[in-house]
PDB file of C-alpha atoms in Angstrom:
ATOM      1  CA  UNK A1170      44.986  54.273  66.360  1.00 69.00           C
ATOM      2  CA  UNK A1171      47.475  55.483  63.620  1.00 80.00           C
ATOM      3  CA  UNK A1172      47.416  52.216  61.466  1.00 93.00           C
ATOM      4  CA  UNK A1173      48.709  51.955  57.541  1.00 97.00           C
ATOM      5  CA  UNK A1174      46.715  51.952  54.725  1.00 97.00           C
ATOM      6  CA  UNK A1175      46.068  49.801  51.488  1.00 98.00           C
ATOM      7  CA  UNK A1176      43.774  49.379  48.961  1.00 97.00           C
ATOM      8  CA  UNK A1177      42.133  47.456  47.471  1.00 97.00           C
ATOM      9  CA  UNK A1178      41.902  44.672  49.799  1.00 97.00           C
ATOM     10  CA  UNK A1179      41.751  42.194  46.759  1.00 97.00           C
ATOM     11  CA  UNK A1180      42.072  42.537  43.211  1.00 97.00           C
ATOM     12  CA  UNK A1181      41.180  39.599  40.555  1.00 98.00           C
ATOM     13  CA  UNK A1182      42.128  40.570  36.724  1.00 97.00           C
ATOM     14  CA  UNK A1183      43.099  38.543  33.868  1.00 97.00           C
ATOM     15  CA  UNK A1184      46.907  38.043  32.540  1.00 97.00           C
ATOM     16  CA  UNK A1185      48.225  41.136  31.030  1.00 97.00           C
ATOM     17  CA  UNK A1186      46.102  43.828  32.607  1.00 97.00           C
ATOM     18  CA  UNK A1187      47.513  46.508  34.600  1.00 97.00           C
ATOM     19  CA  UNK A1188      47.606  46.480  38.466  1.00 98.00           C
ATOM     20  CA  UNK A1189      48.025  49.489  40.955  1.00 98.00           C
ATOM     21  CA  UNK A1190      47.761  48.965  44.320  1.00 98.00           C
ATOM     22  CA  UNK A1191      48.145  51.941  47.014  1.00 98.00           C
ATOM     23  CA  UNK A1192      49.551  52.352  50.465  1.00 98.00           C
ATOM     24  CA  UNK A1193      48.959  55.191  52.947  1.00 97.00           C
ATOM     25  CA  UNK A1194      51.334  55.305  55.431  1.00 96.00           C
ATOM     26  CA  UNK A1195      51.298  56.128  59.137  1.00 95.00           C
ATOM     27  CA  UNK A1196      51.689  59.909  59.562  1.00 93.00           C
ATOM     28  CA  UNK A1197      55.385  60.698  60.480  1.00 91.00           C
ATOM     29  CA  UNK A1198      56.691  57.625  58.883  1.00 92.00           C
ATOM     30  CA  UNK A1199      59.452  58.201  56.792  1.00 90.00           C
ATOM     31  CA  UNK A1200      60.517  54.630  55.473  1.00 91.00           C
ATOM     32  CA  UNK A1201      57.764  52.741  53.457  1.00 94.00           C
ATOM     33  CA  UNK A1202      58.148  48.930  52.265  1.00 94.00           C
ATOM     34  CA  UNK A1203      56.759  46.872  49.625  1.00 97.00           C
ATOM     35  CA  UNK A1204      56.322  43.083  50.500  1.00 96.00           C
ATOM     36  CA  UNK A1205      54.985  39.928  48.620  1.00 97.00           C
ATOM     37  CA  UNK A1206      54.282  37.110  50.635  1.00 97.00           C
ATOM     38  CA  UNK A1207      53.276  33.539  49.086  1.00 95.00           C
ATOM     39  CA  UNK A1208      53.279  29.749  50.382  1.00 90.00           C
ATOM     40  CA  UNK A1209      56.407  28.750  48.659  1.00 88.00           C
ATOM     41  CA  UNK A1210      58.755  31.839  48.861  1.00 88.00           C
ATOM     42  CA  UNK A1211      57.051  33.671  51.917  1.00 91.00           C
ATOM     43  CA  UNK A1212      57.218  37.504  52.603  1.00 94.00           C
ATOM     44  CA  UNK A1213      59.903  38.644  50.017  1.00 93.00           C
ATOM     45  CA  UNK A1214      60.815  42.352  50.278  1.00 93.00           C
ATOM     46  CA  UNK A1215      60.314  43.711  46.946  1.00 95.00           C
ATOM     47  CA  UNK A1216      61.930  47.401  47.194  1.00 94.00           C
ATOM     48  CA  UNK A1217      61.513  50.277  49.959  1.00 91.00           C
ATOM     49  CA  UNK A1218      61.818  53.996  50.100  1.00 92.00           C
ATOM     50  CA  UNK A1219      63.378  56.472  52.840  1.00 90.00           C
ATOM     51  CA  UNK A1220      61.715  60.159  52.631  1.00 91.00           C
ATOM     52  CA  UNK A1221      60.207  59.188  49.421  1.00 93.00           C
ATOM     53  CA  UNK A1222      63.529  58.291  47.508  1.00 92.00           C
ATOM     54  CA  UNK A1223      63.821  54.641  46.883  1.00 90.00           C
ATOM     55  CA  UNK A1224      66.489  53.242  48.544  1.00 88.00           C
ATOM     56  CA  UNK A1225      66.957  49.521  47.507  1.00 85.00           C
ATOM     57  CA  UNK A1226      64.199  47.961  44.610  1.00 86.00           C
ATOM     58  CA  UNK A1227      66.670  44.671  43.775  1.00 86.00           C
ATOM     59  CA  UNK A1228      64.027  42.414  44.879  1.00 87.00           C
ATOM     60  CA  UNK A1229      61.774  43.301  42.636  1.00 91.00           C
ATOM     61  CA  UNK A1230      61.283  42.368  38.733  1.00 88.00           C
ATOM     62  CA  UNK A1231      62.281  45.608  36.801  1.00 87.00           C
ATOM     63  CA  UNK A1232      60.806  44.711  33.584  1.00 92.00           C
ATOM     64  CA  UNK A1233      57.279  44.328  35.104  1.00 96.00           C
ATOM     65  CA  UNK A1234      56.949  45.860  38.503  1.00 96.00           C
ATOM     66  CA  UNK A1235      56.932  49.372  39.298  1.00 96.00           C
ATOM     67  CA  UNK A1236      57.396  51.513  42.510  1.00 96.00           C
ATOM     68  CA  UNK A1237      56.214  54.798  43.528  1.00 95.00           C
ATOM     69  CA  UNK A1238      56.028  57.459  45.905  1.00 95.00           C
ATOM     70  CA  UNK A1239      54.351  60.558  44.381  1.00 93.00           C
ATOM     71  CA  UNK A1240      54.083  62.491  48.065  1.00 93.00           C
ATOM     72  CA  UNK A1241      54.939  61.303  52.007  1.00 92.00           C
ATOM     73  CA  UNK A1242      51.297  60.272  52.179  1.00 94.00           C
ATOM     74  CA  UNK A1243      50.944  57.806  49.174  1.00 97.00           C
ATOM     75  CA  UNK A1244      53.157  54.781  48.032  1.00 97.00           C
ATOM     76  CA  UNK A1245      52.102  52.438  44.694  1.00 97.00           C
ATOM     77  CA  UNK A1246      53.266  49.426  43.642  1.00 97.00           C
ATOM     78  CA  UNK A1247      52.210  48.830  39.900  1.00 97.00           C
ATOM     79  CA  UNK A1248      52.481  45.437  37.752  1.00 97.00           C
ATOM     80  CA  UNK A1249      52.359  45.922  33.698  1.00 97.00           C
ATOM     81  CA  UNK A1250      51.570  43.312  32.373  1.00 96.00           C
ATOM     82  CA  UNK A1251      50.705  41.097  35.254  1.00 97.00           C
ATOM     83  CA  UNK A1252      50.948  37.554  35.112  1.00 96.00           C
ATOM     84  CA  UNK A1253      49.512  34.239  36.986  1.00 97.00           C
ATOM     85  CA  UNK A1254      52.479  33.677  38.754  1.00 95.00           C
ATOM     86  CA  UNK A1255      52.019  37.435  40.405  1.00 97.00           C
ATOM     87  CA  UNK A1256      49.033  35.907  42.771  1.00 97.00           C
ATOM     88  CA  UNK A1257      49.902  36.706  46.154  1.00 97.00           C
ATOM     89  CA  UNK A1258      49.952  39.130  48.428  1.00 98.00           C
ATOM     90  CA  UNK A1259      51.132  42.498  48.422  1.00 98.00           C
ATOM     91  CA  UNK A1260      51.910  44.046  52.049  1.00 98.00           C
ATOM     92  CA  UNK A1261      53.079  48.044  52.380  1.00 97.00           C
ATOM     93  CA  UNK A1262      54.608  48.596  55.844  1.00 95.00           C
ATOM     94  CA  UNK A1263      55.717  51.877  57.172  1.00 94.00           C
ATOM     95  CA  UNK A1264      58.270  52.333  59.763  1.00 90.00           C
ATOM     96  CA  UNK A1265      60.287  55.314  61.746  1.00 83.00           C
ATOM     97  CA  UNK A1266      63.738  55.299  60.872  1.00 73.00           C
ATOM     98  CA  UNK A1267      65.603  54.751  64.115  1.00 65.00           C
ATOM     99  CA  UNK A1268      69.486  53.874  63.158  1.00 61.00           C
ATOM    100  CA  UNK A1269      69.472  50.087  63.763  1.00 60.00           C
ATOM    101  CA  UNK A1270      66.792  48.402  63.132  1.00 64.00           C
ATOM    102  CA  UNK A1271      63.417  48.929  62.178  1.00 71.00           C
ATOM    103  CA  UNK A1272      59.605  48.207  63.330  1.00 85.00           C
ATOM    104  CA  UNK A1273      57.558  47.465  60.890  1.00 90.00           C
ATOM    105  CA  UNK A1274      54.185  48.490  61.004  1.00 93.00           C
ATOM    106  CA  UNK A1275      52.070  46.201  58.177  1.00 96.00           C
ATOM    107  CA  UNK A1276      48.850  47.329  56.219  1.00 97.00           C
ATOM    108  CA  UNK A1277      46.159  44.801  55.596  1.00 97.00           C
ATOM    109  CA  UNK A1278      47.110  43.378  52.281  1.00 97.00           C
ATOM    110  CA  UNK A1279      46.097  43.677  48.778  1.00 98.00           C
ATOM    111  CA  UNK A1280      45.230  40.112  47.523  1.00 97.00           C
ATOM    112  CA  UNK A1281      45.916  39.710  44.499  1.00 98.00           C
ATOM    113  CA  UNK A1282      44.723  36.910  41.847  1.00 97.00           C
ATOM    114  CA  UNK A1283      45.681  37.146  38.127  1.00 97.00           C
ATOM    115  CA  UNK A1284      43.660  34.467  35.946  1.00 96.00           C
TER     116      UNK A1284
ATOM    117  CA  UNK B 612      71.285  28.727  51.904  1.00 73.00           C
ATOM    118  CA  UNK B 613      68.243  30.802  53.157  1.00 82.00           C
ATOM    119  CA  UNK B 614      69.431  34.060  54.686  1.00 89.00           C
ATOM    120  CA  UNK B 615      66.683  33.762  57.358  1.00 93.00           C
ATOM    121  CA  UNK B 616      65.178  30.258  58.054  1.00 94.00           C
ATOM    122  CA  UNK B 617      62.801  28.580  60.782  1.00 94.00           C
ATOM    123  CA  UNK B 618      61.262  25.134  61.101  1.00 90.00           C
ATOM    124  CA  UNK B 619      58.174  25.838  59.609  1.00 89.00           C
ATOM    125  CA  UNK B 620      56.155  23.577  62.462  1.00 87.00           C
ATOM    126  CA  UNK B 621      53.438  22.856  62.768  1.00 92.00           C
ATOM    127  CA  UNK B 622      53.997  22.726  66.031  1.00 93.00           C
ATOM    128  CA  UNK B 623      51.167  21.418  68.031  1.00 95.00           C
ATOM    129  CA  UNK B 624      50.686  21.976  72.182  1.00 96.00           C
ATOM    130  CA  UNK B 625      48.415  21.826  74.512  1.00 97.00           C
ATOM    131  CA  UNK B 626      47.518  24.932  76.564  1.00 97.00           C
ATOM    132  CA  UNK B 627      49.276  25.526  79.153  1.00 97.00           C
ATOM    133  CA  UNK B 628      52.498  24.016  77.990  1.00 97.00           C
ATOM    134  CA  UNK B 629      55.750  25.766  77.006  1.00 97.00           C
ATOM    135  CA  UNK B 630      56.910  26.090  73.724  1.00 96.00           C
ATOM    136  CA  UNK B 631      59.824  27.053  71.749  1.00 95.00           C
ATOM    137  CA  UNK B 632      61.288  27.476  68.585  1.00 90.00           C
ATOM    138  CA  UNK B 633      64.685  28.742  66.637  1.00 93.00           C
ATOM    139  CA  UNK B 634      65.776  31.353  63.723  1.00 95.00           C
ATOM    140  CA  UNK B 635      69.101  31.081  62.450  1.00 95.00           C
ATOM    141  CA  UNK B 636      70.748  34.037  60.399  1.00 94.00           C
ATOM    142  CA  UNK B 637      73.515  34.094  57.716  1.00 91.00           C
ATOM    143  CA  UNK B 638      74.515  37.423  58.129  1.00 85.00           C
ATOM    144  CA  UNK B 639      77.397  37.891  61.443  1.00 84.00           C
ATOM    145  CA  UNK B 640      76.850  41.731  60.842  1.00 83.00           C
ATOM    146  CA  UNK B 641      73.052  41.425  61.612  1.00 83.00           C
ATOM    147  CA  UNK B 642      72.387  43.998  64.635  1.00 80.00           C
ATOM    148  CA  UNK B 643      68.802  43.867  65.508  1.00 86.00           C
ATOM    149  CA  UNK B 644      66.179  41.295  64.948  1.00 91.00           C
ATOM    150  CA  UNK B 645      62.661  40.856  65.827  1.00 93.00           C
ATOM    151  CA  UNK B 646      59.935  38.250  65.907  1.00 95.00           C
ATOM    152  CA  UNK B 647      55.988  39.083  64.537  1.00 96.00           C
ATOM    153  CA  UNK B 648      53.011  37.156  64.670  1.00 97.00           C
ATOM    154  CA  UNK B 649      50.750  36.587  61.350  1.00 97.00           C
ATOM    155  CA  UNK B 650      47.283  35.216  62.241  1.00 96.00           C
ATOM    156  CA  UNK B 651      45.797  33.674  59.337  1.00 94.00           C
ATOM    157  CA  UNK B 652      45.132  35.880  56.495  1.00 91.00           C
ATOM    158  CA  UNK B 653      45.822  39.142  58.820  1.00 95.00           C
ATOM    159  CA  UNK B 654      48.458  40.997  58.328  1.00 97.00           C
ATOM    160  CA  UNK B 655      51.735  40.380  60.589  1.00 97.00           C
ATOM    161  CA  UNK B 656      52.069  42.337  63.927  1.00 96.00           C
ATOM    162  CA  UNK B 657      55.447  43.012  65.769  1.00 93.00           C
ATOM    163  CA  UNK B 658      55.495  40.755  68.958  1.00 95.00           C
ATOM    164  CA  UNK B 659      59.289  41.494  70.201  1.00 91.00           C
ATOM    165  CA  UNK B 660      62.878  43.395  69.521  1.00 89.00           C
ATOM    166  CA  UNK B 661      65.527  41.934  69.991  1.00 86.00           C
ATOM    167  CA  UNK B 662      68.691  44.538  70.143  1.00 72.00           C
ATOM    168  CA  UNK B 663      71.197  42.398  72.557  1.00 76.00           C
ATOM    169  CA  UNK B 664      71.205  39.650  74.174  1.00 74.00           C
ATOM    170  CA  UNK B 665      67.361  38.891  74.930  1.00 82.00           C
ATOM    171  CA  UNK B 666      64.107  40.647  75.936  1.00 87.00           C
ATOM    172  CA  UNK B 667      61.594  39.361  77.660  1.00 90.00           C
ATOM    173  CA  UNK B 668      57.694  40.800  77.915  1.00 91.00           C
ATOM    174  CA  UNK B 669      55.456  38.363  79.813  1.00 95.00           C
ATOM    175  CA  UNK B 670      54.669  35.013  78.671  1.00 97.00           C
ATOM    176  CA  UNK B 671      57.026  35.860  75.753  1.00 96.00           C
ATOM    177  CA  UNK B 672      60.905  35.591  76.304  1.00 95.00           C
ATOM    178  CA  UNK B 673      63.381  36.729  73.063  1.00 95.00           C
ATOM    179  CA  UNK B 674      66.879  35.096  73.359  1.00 93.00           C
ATOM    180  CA  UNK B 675      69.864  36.073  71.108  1.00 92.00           C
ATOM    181  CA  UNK B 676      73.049  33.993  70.401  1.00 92.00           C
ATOM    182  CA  UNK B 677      75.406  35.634  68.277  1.00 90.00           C
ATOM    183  CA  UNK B 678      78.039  33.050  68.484  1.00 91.00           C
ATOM    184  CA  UNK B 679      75.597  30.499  66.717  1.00 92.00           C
ATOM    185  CA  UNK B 680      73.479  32.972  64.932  1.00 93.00           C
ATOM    186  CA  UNK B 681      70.007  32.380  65.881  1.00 92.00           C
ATOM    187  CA  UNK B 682      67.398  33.788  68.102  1.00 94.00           C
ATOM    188  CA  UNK B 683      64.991  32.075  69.554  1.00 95.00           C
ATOM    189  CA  UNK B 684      61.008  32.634  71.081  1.00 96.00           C
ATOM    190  CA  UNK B 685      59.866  30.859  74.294  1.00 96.00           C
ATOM    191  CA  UNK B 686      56.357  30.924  75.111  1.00 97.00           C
ATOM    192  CA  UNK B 687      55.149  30.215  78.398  1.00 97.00           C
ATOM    193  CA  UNK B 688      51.847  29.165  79.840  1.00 97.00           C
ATOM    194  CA  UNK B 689      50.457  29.026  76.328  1.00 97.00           C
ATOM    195  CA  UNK B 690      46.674  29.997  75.471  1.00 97.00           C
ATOM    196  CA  UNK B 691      44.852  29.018  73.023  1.00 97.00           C
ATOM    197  CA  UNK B 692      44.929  33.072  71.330  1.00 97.00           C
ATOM    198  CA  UNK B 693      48.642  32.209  70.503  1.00 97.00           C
ATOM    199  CA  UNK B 694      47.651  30.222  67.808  1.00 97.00           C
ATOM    200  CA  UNK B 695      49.336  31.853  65.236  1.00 97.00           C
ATOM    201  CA  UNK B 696      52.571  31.949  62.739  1.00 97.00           C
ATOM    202  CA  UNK B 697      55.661  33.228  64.118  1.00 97.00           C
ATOM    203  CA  UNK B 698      58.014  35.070  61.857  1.00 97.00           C
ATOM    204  CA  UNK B 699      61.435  36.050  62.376  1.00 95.00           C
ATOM    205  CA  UNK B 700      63.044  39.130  60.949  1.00 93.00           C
ATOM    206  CA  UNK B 701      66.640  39.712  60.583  1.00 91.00           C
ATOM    207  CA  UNK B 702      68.322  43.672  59.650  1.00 85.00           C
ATOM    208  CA  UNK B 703      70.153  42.727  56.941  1.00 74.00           C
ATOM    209  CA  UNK B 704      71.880  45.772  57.053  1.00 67.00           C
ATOM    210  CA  UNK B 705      70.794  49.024  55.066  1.00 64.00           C
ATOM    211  CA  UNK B 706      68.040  48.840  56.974  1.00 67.00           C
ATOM    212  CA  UNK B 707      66.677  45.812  54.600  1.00 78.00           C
ATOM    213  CA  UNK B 708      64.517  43.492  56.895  1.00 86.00           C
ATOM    214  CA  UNK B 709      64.693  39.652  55.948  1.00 90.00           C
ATOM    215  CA  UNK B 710      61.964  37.638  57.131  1.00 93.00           C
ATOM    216  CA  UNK B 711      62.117  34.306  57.495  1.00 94.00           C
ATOM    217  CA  UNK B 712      59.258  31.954  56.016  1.00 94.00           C
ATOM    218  CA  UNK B 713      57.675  31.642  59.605  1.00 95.00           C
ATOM    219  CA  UNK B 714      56.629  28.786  61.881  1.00 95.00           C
ATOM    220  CA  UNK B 715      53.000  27.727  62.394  1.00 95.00           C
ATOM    221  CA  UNK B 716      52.245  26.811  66.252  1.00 97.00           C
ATOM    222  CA  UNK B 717      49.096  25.514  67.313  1.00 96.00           C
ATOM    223  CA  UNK B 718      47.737  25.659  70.744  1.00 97.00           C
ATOM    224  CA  UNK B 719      45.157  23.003  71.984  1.00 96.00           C
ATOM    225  CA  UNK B 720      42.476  22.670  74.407  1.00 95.00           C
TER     226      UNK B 720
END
């Protein structure tokens, strides 16, 4: 059961240290997402790439975050410095680009809590 | 204005019962859309497409309005498993899926 892939499940570090999280993506998939999701704002999509070139990154915060995808089987996200108001949850989907419209396959989460 | 919203519930039924609830959408140029299911703290799961002017897969029946930009999810006969958060997810265009902040629905015994 081809599924997507992220790790770690959940990360606790103190303001300012770095964060790298990592997403595996289902074999054959050649668009990859980045996602936070919290209470207040829900699932915000931060940037995405389409056969490893990123495409669209305006949702996330330049100075801080940064996205990745060093081969087709490996997408990071990477926060430096992080900060409290980072907590959340990070979700990497993967998807097959079909013209209109995608469907999003979702990894478990990385859960993140800066202190 | 949100480019994707939902009333965020909770919406609370008893099994059996029918339930149903609305996403409106900014964007007229929005061409496919799509509802998921979140359990809690999983991650969420594609339910339904919708690509014209409903879809329909069981219990679960996808209905598009494109004159009033919304879609909406009816659930029949509902079971207690459907417990869950129902999100909505619009193609912005570009390929960019917009989610909206999802609604919580409870099913009782």
């Amino acid at each position: 059961d081809a599924r997507v892939t992220q790790t770690p499940r959940h990360k606790v570090t103190e303001m300012g240290q770095e964060v790298t999280m990592r997403c595996q993506p289902i074999l054959g998939h050649n668009t990859v997402f980045w996602y936070r999701q919290t209470m207040m704002q829900g699932l915000e999509l931060l940037a995405y790439f389409r056969n490893r070139a990123p495409l669209d990154d305006s949702g996330m915060p330049k100075d801080r975050f940064s996205a990745e995808m060093p081969d087709a089987t490996l997408a990071t996200l990477k926060i430096q410095p992080s900060e409290p108001r980072d907590s959340a949850v990070y979700f990497c989907a993967s998807a097959e680009h079909q013209g209109i419209g995608e469907k999003l396959f979702f990894g478990s989460g990385t859960q993140l809590s800066v202190l | 204005r949100k480019e994707v919203e939902q009333d965020p519930g909770p919406f609370n039924v008893p099994e059996g019962a029918t339930v149903a609830f609305n996403c409106t959408y900014s964007n007229s140029a929005s061409q496919s859309f799509f509802w998921y299911r979140q359990d809690c703290r999983k991650e969420p799961k594609l339910l339904m497409s919708v690509y014209s002017s409903g879809n329909e897969d069981g219990r679960f029946t996808a209905q598009l309005n494109r004159a009033s930009q919304y879609i909406s999810l009816l659930i029949r006969d509902s079971k207690l498993s459907d417990s869950a958060t129902y999100l909505c997810a619009v193609n912005k265009g570009a390929q960019k899926l917009v989610f909206g902040q999802g609604t919580r629905l409870t099913i009782n015994p």
